[in-house]
Coordinates of C-alpha atoms in Angstrom, one line a residue:
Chain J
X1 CA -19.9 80.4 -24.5
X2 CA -22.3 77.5 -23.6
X3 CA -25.4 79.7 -24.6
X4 CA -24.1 81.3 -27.9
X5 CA -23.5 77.7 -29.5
X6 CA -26.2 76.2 -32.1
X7 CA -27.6 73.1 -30.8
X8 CA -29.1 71.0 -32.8
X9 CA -32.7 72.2 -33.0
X10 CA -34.4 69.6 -31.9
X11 CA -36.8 69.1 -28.8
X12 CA -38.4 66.2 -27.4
X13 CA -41.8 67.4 -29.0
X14 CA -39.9 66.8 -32.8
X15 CA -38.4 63.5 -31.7
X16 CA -41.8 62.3 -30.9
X17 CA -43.3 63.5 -34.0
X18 CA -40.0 61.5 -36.3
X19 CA -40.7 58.5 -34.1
X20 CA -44.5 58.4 -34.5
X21 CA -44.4 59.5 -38.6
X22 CA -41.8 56.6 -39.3
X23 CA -44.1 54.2 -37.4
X24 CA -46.9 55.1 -39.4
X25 CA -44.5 54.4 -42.6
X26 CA -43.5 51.3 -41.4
X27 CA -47.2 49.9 -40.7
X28 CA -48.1 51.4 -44.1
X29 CA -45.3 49.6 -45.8
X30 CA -45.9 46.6 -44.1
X31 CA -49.8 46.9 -45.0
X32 CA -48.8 47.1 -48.9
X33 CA -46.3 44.4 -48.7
X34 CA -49.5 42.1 -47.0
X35 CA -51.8 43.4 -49.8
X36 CA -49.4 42.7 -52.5
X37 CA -48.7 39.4 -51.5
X38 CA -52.4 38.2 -51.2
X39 CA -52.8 39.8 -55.0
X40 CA -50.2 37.5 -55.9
X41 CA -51.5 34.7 -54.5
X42 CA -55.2 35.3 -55.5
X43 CA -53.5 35.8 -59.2
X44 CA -51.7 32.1 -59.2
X45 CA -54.9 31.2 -58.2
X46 CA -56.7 33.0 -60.9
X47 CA -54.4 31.6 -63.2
X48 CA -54.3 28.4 -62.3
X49 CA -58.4 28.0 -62.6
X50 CA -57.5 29.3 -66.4
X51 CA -55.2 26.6 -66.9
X52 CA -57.6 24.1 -65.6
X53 CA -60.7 25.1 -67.9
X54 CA -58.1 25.7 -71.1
X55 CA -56.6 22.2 -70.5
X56 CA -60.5 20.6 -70.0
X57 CA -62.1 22.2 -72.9
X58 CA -58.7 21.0 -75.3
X59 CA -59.5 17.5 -73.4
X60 CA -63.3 18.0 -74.5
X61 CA -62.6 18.8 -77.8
X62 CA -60.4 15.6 -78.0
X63 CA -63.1 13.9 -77.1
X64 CA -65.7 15.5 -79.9
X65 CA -63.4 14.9 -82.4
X66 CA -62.8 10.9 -81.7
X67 CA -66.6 10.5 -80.9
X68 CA -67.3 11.8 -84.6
X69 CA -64.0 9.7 -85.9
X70 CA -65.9 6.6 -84.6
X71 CA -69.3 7.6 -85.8
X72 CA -67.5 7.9 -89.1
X73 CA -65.6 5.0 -88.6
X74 CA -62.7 7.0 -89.8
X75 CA -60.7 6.5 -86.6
X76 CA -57.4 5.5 -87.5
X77 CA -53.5 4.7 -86.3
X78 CA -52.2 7.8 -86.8
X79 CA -54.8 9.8 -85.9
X80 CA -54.6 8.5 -82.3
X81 CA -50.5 8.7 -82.2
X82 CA -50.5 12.4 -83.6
X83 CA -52.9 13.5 -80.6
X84 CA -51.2 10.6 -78.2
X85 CA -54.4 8.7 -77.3
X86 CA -53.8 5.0 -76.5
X87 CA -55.6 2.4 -77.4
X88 CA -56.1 -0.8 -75.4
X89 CA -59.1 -3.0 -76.3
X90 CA -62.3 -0.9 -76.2
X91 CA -60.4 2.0 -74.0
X92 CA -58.6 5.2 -74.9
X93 CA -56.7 7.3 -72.7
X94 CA -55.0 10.5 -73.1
X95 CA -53.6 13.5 -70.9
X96 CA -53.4 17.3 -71.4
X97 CA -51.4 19.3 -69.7
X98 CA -52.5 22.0 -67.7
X99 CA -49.5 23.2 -65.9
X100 CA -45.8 22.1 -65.4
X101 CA -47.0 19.9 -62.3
X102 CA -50.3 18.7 -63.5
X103 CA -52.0 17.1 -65.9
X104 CA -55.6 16.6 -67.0
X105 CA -56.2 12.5 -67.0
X106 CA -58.7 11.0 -69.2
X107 CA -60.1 7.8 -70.2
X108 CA -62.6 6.7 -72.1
X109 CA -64.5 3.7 -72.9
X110 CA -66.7 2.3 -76.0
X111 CA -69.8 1.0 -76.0
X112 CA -71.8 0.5 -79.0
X113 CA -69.9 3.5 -80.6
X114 CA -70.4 5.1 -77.8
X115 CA -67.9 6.8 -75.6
X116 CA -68.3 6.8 -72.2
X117 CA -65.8 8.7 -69.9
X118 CA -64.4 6.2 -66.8
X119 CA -62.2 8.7 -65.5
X120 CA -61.5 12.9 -66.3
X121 CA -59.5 14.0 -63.3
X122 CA -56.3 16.2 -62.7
X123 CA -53.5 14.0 -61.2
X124 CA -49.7 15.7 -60.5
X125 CA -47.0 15.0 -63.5
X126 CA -44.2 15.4 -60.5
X127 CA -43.1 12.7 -58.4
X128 CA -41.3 14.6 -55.3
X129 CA -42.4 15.4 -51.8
X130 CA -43.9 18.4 -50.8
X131 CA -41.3 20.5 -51.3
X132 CA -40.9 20.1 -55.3
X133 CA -38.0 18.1 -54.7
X134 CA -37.4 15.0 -56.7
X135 CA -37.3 11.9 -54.6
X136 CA -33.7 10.6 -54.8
X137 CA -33.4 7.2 -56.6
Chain A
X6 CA -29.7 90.2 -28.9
X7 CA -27.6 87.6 -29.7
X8 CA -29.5 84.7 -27.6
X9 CA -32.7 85.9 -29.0
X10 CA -30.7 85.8 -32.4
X11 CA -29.6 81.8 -31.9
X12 CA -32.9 81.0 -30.2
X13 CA -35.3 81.8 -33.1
X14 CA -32.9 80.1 -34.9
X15 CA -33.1 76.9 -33.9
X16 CA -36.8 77.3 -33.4
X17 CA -37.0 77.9 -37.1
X18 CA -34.5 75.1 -38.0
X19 CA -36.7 72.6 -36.2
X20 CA -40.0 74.1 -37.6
X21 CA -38.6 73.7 -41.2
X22 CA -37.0 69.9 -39.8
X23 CA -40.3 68.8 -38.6
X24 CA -42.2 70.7 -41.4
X25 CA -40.3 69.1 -44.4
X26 CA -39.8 65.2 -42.5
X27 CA -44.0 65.4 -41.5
X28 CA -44.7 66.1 -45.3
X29 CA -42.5 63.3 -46.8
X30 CA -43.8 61.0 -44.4
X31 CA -47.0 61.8 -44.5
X32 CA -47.0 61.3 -48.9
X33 CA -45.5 58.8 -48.1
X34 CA -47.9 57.0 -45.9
X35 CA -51.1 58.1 -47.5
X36 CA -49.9 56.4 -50.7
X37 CA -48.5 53.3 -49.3
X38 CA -51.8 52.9 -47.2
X39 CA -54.0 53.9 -50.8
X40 CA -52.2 50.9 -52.9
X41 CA -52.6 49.0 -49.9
X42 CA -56.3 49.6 -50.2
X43 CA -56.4 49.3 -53.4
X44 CA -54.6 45.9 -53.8
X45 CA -56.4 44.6 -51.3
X46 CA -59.5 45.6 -52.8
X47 CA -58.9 44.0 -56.5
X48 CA -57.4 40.7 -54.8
X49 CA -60.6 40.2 -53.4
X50 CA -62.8 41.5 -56.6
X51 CA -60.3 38.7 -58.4
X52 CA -61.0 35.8 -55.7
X53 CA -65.0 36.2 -55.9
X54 CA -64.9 36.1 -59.4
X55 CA -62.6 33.2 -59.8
X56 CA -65.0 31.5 -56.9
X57 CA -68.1 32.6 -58.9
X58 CA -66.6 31.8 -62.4
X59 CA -65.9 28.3 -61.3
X60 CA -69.4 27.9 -59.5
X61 CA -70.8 28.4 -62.6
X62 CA -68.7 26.2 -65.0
X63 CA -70.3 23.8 -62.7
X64 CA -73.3 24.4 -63.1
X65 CA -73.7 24.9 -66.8
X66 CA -71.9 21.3 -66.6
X67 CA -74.7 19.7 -64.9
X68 CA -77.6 21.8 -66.1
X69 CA -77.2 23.2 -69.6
X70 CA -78.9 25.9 -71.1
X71 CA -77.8 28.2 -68.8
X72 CA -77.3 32.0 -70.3
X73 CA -77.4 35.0 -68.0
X74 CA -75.6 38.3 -67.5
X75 CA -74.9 38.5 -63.6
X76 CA -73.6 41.7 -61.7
X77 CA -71.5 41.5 -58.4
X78 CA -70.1 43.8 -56.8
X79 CA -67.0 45.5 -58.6
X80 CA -67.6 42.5 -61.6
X81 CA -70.0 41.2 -63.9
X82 CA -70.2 37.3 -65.4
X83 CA -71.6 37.4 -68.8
X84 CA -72.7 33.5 -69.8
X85 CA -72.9 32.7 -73.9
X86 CA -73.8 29.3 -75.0
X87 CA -72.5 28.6 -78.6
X88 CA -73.8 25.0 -79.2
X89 CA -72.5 22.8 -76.8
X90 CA -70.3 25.2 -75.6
X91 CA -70.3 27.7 -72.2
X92 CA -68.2 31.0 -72.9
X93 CA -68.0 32.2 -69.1
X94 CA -66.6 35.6 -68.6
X95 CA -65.9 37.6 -65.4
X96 CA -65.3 41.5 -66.4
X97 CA -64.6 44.2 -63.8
X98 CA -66.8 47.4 -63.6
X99 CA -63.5 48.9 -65.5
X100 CA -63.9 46.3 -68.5
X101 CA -61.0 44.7 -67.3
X102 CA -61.3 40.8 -68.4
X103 CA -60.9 38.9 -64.8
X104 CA -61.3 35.6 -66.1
X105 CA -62.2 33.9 -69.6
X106 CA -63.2 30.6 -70.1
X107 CA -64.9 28.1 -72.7
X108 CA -66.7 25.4 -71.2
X109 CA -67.4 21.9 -73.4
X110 CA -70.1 19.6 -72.1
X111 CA -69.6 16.1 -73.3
X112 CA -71.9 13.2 -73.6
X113 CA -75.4 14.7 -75.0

């Protein structure tokens, strides 16, 4: 009875070869997973350094424009309030943004109609911990 | 007979098991590891560019007229200068734009 019965049809020799295929698949899965995550992150990073230059060259461009407004004394009030430079004394300062959590920082001075820059440096528009989380009031 | 019968049987049952499971797997694998490779490969095509793109942003900053074509492995940077401005560009060997930027210099 016993030997006229179908077994399953499978040895030792074909449970090794299942066992050591799906490990293979498994390390190749896990190997994409690791690659696909590092090509994410070097593309926020990629992104991020295009954000940066885009903001700085609108910032330099700002900067053009009000060095030739005050060459041709044609700087006025609402010139500076439509591109949201302040104006304090011989100073101007303005920000553009280069992503939701930063912002490109800038401040200028005048001397003899000329511009100098003080400060050009990215500072965060957040205020949270390091989590992204708000600090509670 | 009939032993022989079953026997060959399940030897051809676990032929065509092992046969159809190996091939799957083994597609399977081969393409995983390939985008793997591949992935891997343009991530790091991407962060030498960006690296390089940003090395020389800072360097047409600080010392202008500065216009080159440069070729690096998998990517080239191609420098313009239109007046007072830098158009840095990193291109992959399939004309893939990497990274475009404009670079202003201020106070000349």
């Amino acid at each position: 009875m016993k030997k006229n019965s179908i077994n399953s049809g499978l040895g030792i020799s074909t449970l090794l070869m299942i066992f050591t295929v799906l490990c293979l698949t498994i390390f190749a899965t896990l190997s994409y997973l690791q690659a696909n995550y590092n090509y994410n992150q070097t593309m926020k990073i990629v992104e991020s350094t295009q954000n940066y230059y885009d903001a700085d060259y609108k910032a330099v461009c700002l900067y053009r424009e009000l060095q030739d407004k005050i060459d041709a004394d044609t700087l006025t009030d609402k010139w500076l309030d439509e591109n949201n430079i302040e104006q304090s004394d011989n100073t101007y300062t303005y920000d553009v943004q280069i992503s939701d959590t930063l912002k490109l920082s800038i401040e200028l001075e005048v001397n003899d109609s000329k511009l100098t820059i003080i400060t050009w440096k990215e500072v965060s528009i957040i205020d949270g911990n390091y989590d992204y989380q708000p600090f509670v009031d | 007979m009939k032993v022989v019968k079953t026997k060959s049987y399940n030897f051809l049952l676990e032929m065509l098991i092992v046969t159809v499971l190996f091939t799957f797997c083994c597609i399977v694998f081969v393409q995983l590891f390939a985008l793997s490779s591949k992935k891997s490969n343009d991530a790091t095509i991407y962060a030498n560019a960006n690296r390089d793109v940003q090395y020389y942003a800072s360097l047409v900053q600080t010392n202008s007229s500065f216009e080159s074509s440069i070729t690096k492995e998998g990517y080239t940077i191609e420098i313009d200068r239109d007046r007072d401005d830098y158009h840095i560009q990193a291109i992959t060997d399939d004309g893939e734009t990497i990274l475009s930027i404009t670079v202003g210099i201020v106070g000349e």
